[in-house]
Coordinates of C-alpha atoms (C1' of nucleotides) in Angstrom, one line a residue:
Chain V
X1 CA 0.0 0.0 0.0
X2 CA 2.8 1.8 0.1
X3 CA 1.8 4.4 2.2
X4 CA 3.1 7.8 0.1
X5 CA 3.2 10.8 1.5
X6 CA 3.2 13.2 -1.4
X7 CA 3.6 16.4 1.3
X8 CA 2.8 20.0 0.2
X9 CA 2.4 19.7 -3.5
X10 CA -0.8 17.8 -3.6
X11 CA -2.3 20.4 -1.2
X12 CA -0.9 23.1 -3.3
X13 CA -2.1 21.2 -6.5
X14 CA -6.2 20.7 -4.3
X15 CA -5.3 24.6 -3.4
X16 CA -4.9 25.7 -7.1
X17 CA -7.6 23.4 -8.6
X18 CA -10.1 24.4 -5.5
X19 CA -10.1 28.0 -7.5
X20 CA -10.9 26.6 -10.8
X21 CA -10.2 23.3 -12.7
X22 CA -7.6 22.4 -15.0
X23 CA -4.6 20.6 -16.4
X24 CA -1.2 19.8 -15.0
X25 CA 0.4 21.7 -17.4
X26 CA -1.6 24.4 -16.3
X27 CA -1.4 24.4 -13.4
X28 CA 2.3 24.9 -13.4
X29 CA 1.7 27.9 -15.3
X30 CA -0.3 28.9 -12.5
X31 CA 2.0 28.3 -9.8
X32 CA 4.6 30.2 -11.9
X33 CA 2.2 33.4 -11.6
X34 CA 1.0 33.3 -8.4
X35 CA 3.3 31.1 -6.0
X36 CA 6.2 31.3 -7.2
X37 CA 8.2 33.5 -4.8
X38 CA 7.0 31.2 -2.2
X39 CA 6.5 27.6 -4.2
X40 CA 7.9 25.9 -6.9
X41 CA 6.8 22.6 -8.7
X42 CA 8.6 20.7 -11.7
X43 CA 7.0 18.4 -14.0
X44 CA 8.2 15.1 -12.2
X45 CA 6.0 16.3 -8.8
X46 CA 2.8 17.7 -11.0
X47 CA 1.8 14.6 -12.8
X48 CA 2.4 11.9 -10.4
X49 CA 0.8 13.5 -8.0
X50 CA -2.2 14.4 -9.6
X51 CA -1.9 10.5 -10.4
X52 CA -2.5 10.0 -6.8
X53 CA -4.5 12.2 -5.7
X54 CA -7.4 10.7 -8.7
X55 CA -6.6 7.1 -7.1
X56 CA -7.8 8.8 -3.4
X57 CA -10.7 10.1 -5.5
X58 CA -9.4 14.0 -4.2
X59 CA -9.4 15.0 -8.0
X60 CA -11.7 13.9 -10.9
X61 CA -10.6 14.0 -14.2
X62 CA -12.2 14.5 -17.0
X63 CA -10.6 14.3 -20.8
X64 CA -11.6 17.4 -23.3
X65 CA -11.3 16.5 -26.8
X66 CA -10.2 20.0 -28.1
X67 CA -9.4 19.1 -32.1
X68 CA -7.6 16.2 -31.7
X69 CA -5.7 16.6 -28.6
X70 CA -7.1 15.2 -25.6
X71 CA -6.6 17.6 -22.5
X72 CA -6.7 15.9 -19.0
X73 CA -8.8 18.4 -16.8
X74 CA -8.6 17.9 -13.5
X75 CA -11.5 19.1 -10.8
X76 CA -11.4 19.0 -6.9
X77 CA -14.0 16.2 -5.6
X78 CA -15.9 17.1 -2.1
X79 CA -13.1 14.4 -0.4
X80 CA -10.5 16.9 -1.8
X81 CA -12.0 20.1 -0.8
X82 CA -12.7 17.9 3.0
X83 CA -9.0 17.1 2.6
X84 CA -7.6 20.7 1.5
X85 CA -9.3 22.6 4.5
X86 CA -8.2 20.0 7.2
X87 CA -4.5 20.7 6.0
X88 CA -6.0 24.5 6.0
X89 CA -6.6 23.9 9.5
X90 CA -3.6 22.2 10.6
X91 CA -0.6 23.9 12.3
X92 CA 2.4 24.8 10.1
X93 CA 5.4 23.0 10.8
X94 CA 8.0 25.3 11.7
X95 CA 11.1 24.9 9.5
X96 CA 14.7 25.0 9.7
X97 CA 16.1 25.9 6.4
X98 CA 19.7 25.4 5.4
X99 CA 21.3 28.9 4.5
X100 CA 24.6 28.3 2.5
X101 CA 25.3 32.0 2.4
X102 CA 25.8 32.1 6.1
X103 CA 27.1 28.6 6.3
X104 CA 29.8 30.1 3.9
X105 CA 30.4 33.2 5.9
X106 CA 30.6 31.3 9.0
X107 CA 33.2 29.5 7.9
X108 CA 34.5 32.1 5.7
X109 CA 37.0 33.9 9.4
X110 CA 39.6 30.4 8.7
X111 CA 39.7 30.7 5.4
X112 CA 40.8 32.8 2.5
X113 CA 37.7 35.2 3.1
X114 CA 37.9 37.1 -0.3
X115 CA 35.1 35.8 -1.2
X116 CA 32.7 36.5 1.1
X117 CA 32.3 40.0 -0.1
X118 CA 31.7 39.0 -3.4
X119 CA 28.9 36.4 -1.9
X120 CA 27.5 39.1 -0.4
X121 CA 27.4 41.5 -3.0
X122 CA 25.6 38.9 -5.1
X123 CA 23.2 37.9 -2.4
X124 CA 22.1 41.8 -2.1
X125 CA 22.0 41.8 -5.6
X126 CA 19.7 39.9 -6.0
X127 CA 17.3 40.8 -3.3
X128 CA 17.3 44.1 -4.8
X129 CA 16.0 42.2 -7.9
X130 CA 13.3 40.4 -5.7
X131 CA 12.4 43.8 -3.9
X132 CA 11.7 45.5 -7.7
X133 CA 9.8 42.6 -8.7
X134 CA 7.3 42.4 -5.4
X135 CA 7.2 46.1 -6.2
X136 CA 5.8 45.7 -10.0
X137 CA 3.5 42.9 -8.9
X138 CA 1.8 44.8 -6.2
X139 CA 0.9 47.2 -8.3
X140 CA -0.1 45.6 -10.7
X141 CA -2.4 43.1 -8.7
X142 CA -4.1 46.4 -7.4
X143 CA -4.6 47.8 -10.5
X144 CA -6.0 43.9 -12.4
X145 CA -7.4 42.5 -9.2
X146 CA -9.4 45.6 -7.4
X147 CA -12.2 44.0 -5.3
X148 CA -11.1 40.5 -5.9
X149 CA -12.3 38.8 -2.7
X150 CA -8.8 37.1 -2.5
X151 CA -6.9 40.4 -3.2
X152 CA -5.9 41.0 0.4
X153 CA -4.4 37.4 0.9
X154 CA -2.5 37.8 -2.1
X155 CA -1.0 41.2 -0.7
X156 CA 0.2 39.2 2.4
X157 CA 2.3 36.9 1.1
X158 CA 3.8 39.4 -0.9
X159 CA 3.8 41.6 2.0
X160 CA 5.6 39.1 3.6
X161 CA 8.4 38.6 0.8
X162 CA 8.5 42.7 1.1
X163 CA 9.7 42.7 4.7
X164 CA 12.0 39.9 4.3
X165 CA 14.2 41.3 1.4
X166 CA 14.3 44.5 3.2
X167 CA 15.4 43.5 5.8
X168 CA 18.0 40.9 4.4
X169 CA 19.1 44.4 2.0
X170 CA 19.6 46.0 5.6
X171 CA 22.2 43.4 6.8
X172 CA 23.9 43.0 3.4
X173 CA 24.5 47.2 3.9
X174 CA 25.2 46.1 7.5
X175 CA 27.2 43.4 6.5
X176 CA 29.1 44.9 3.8
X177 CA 30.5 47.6 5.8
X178 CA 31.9 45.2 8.6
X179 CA 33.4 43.1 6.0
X180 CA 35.3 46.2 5.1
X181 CA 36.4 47.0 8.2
X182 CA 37.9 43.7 8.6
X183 CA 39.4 44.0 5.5
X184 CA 41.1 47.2 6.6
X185 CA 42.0 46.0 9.7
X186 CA 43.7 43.1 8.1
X187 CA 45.4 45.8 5.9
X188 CA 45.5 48.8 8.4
X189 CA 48.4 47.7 10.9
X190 CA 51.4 48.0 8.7
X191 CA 50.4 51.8 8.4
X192 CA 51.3 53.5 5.2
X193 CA 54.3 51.9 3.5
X194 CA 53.6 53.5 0.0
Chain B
X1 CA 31.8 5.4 -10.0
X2 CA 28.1 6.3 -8.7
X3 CA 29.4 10.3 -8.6
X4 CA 27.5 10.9 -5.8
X5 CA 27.0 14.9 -5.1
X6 CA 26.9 14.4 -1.0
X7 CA 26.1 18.2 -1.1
X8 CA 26.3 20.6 1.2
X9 CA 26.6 18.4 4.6
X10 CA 30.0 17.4 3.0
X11 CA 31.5 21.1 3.7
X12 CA 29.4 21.9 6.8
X13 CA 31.5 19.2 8.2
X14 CA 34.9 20.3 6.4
X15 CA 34.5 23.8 7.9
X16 CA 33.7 22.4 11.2
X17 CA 36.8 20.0 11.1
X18 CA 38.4 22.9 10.1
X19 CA 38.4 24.6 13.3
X20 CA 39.0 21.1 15.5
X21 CA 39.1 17.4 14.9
X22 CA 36.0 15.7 16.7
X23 CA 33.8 12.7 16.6
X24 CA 30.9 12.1 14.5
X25 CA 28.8 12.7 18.0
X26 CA 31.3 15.8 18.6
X27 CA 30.7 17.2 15.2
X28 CA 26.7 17.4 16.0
X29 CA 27.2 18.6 19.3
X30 CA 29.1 21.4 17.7
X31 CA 26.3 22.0 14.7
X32 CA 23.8 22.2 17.1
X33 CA 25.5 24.9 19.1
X34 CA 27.0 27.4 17.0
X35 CA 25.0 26.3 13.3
X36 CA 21.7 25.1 15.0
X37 CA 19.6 28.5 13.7
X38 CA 20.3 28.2 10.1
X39 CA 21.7 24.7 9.7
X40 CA 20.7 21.4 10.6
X41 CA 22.2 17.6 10.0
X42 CA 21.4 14.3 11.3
X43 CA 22.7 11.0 12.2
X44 CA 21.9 9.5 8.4
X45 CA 24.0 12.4 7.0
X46 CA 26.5 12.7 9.2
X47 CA 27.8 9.4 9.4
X48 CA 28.2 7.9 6.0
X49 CA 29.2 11.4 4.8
X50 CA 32.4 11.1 7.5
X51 CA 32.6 7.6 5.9
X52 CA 32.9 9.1 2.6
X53 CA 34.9 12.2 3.3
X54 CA 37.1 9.6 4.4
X55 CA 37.3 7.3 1.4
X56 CA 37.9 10.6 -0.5
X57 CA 40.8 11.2 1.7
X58 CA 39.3 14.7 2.4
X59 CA 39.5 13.8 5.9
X60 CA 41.7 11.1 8.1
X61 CA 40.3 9.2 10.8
X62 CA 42.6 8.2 13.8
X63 CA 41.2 5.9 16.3
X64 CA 41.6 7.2 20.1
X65 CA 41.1 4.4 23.2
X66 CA 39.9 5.6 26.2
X67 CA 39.3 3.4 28.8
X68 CA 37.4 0.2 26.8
X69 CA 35.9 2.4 24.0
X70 CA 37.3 3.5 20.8
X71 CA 36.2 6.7 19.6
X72 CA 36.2 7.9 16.1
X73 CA 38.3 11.2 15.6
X74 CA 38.1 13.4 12.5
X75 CA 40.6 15.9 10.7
X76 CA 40.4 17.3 8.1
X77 CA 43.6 16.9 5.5
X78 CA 45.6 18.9 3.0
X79 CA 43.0 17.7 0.2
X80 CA 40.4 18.4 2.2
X81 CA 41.2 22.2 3.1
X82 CA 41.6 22.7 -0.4
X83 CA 38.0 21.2 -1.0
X84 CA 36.7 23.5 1.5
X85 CA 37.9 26.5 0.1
X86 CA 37.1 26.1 -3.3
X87 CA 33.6 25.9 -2.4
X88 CA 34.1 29.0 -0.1
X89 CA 35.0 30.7 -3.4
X90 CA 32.2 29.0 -5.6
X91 CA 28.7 31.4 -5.9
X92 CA 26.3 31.0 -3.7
X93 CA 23.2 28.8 -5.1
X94 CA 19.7 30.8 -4.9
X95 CA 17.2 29.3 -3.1
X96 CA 13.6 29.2 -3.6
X97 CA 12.3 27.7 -0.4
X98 CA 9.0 26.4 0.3
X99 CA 6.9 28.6 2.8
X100 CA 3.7 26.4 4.1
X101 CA 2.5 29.4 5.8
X102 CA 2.3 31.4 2.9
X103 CA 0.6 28.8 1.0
X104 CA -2.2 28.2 3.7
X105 CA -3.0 32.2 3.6
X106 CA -2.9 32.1 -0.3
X107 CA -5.3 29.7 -0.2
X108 CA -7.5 30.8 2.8
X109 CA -9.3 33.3 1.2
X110 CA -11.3 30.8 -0.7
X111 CA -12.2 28.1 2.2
X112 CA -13.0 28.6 6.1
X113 CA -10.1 31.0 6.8
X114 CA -10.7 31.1 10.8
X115 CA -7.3 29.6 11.1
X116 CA -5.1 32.2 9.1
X117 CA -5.3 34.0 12.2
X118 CA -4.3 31.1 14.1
X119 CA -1.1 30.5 11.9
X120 CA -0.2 34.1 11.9
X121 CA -0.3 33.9 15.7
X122 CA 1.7 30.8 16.5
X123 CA 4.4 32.0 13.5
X124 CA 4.8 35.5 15.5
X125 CA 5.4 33.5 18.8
X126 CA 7.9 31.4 17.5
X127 CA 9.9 34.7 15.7
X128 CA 10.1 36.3 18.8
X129 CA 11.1 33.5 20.9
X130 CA 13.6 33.1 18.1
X131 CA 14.3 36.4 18.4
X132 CA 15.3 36.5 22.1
X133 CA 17.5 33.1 22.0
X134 CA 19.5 35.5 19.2
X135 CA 19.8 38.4 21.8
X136 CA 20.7 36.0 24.4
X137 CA 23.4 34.5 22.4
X138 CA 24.4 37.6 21.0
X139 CA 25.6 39.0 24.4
X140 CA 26.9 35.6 25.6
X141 CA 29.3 35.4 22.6
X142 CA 30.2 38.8 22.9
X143 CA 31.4 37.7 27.0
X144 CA 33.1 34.3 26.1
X145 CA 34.6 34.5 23.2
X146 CA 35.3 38.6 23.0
X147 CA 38.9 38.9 20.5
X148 CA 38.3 35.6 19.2
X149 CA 38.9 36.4 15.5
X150 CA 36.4 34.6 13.9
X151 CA 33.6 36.6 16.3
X152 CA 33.0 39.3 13.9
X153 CA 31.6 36.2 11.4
X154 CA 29.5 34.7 13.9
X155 CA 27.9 38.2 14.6
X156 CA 27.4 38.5 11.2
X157 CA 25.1 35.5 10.7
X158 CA 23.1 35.9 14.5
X159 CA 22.4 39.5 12.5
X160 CA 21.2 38.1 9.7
X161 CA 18.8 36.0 11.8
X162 CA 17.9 39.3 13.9
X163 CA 17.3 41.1 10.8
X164 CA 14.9 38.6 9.5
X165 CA 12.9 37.7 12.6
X166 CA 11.9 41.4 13.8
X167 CA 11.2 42.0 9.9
X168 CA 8.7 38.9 10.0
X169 CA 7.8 40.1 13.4
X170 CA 6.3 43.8 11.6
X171 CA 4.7 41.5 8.9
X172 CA 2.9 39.8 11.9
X173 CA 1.8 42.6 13.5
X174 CA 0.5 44.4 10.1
X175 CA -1.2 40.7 8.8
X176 CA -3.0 40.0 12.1
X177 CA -4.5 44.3 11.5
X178 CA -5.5 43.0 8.2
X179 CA -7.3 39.8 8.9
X180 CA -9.3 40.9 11.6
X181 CA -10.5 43.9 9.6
X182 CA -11.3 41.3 7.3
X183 CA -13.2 39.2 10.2
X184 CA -15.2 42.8 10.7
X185 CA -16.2 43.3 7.1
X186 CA -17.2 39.6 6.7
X187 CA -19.9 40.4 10.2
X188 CA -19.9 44.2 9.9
X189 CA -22.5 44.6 7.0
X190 CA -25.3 42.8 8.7
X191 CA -25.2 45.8 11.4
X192 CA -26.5 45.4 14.9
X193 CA -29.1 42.2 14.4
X194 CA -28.5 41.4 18.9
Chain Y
dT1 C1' 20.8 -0.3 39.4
dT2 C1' 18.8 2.2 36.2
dT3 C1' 18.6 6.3 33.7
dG4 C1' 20.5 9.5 30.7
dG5 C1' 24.0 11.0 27.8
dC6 C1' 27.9 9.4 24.8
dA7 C1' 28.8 7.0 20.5
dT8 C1' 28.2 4.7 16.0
dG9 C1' 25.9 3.2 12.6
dT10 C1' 22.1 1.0 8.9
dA11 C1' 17.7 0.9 6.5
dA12 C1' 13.7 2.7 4.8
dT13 C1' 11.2 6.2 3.1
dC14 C1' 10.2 10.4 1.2
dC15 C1' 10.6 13.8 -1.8
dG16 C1' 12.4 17.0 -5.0
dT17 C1' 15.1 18.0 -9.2
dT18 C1' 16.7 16.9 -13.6
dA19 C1' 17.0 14.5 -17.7
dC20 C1' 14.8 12.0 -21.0
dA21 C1' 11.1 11.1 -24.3
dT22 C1' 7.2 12.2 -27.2
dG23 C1' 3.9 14.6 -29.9
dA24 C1' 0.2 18.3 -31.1
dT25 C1' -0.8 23.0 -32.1
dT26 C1' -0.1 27.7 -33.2
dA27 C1' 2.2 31.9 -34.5
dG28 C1' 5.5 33.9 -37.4
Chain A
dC1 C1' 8.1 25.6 -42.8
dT2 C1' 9.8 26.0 -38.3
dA3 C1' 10.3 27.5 -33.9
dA4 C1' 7.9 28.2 -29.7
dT5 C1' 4.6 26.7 -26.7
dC6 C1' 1.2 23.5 -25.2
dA7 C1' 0.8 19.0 -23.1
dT8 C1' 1.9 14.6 -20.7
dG9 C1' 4.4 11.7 -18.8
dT10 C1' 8.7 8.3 -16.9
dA11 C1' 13.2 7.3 -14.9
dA12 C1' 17.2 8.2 -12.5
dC13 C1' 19.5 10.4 -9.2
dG14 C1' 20.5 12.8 -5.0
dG15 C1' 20.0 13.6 -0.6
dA16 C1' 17.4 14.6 3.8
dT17 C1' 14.7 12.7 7.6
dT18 C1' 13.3 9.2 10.5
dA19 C1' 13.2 4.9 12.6
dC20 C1' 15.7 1.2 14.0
dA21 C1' 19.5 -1.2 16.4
dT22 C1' 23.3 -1.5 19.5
dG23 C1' 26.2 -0.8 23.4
dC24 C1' 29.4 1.9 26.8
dC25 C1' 29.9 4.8 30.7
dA26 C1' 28.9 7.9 34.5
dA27 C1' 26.0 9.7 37.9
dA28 C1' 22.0 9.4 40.8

DNA sequence: TTTGGCATGTAATCCGTTACATGATTAG
DNA sequence: CTAATCATGTAACGGATTACATGCCAAA
């Protein structure tokens, strides 16, 4: 029986198809737009999955003969939406990711450390990136999604990636600047020799 | 030749050999200490990856009696230091993580969403009690280990970990304003009925 | 003497990513 | 006509977590 587990994805896949129906190939798409500085999904999780969850009867799926192509459409089942809001309900498991910019810099005091600058650079780079992006989107969802009743969850989670690359841009500024000062104090001691 | 990647745990436990040979045991001891907010391993990794390490000859293993039992002591060799810094040098990968909480709001605007409040509650306790292990620690490693040299890069990552938590802390308190004014407008309308 | 911490590992499972494989349709 | 996109999957690999299994040693 083999007793899968399939975390996450198959309630983000229920979650997805709970707003409308559709097909796996879709509903990548989908995650693309709306999840995906949060939630990511590749091929090899979407289709198996969606397997599985039609074999617990969570999904239904019914085959659209558009020309002659035959689209799999998927639909949540009353079992799914019973099984969505139950994980709805259920406390989130707190996490502990890995961080391999920090494990770097960590390390980075016994080592050669003339990277870690460049690391961080990088890593405020690209936050700066996110921050422009989670600018755009806002406004645009306010602009294309006025008085959408799901509007003000969608602001929180980008609300929530908002604060976080701030304040990660504050400590690369932070950061930066004591890097520095090590450098110079690595530098510094043998005063002016040219 | 099986080209096994044995990523990341591989150099978390270079970098820690780095600074002092030490048991497999010692070695999560010591991750659990000074790592244990954005890094984790376990048994499963920990030992075949030693194992390994070994076979690579990134490490030697010397075998030290004490009393009846033979413990297993790590260091790190020549090969291995040059392992480790070459992936100190290498960019840092981007990560995309998966963020459960986020997904549950996303998706609690469509179903009962009287637990949103809930998760946003429980998340907020846990940053700030995360928040004040990283002032505690803060303020013990600036009294035990003041002039160690590699202090300045263990500040740098409790920062980071500040930085986050008081910015997820504001995202808290601004979310939980939000859903309850969402709670009002969902009973508001109806006016006074009792 | 028995409990808890030290110490070392294996096995199973879970899960995510990536590569592989295929073919239809549509826009240029 | 041909490239991009739509569409659906499988297989292999990599690696993290968890459970299982074992036994020493010290302190209460």
């Amino acid at each position: 029986m083999a007793r899968r587990r399939l975390n996450q994805t198959q309630f983000a896949l229920l979650g997805l198809l709970e707003t409308e129906p559709g097909t796996g190939y879709e509903l990548k798409r989908r995650i693309g737009q709306s999840l995906a500085h949060f939630w990511q999904e590749g091929w090899g999780q979407i289709y198996p999955t969606l397997k599985h969850l039609e074999a617990e009867k969570l999904v239904s799926r019914s085959i659209v003969k558009t020309g002659k192509r035959e689209l799999r459409v998927y639909r949540i089942t009353r079992l799914g939406r019973a099984r969505l809001s139950a994980w709805l309900a259920s406390p989130v498991s707190p996490e502990v990711p890995r961080n391999e910019l920090l494990l770097k810099l960590f390390f980075s005091g016994q080592a050669a450390d003339a990277h870690s600058q460049e690391h961080v650079a990088a890593f405020r780079k690209e936050q700066e990136r996110l921050l422009s992006t989670y600018t755009s989107l806002e406004s645009q969802l306010r602009r294309e999604a006025a008085g959408h009743p799901q509007l003000p969850y969608w602001l929180i989670t980008l609300s929530y990636g908002r604060h976080r690359v701030e304040a990660l841009i504050a400590w690369c500024e932070e950061t930066q600047k004591k890097l520095n000062a090590l450098e110079r104090k690595h530098e510094g001691p043998m005063k002016t020799t040219s």
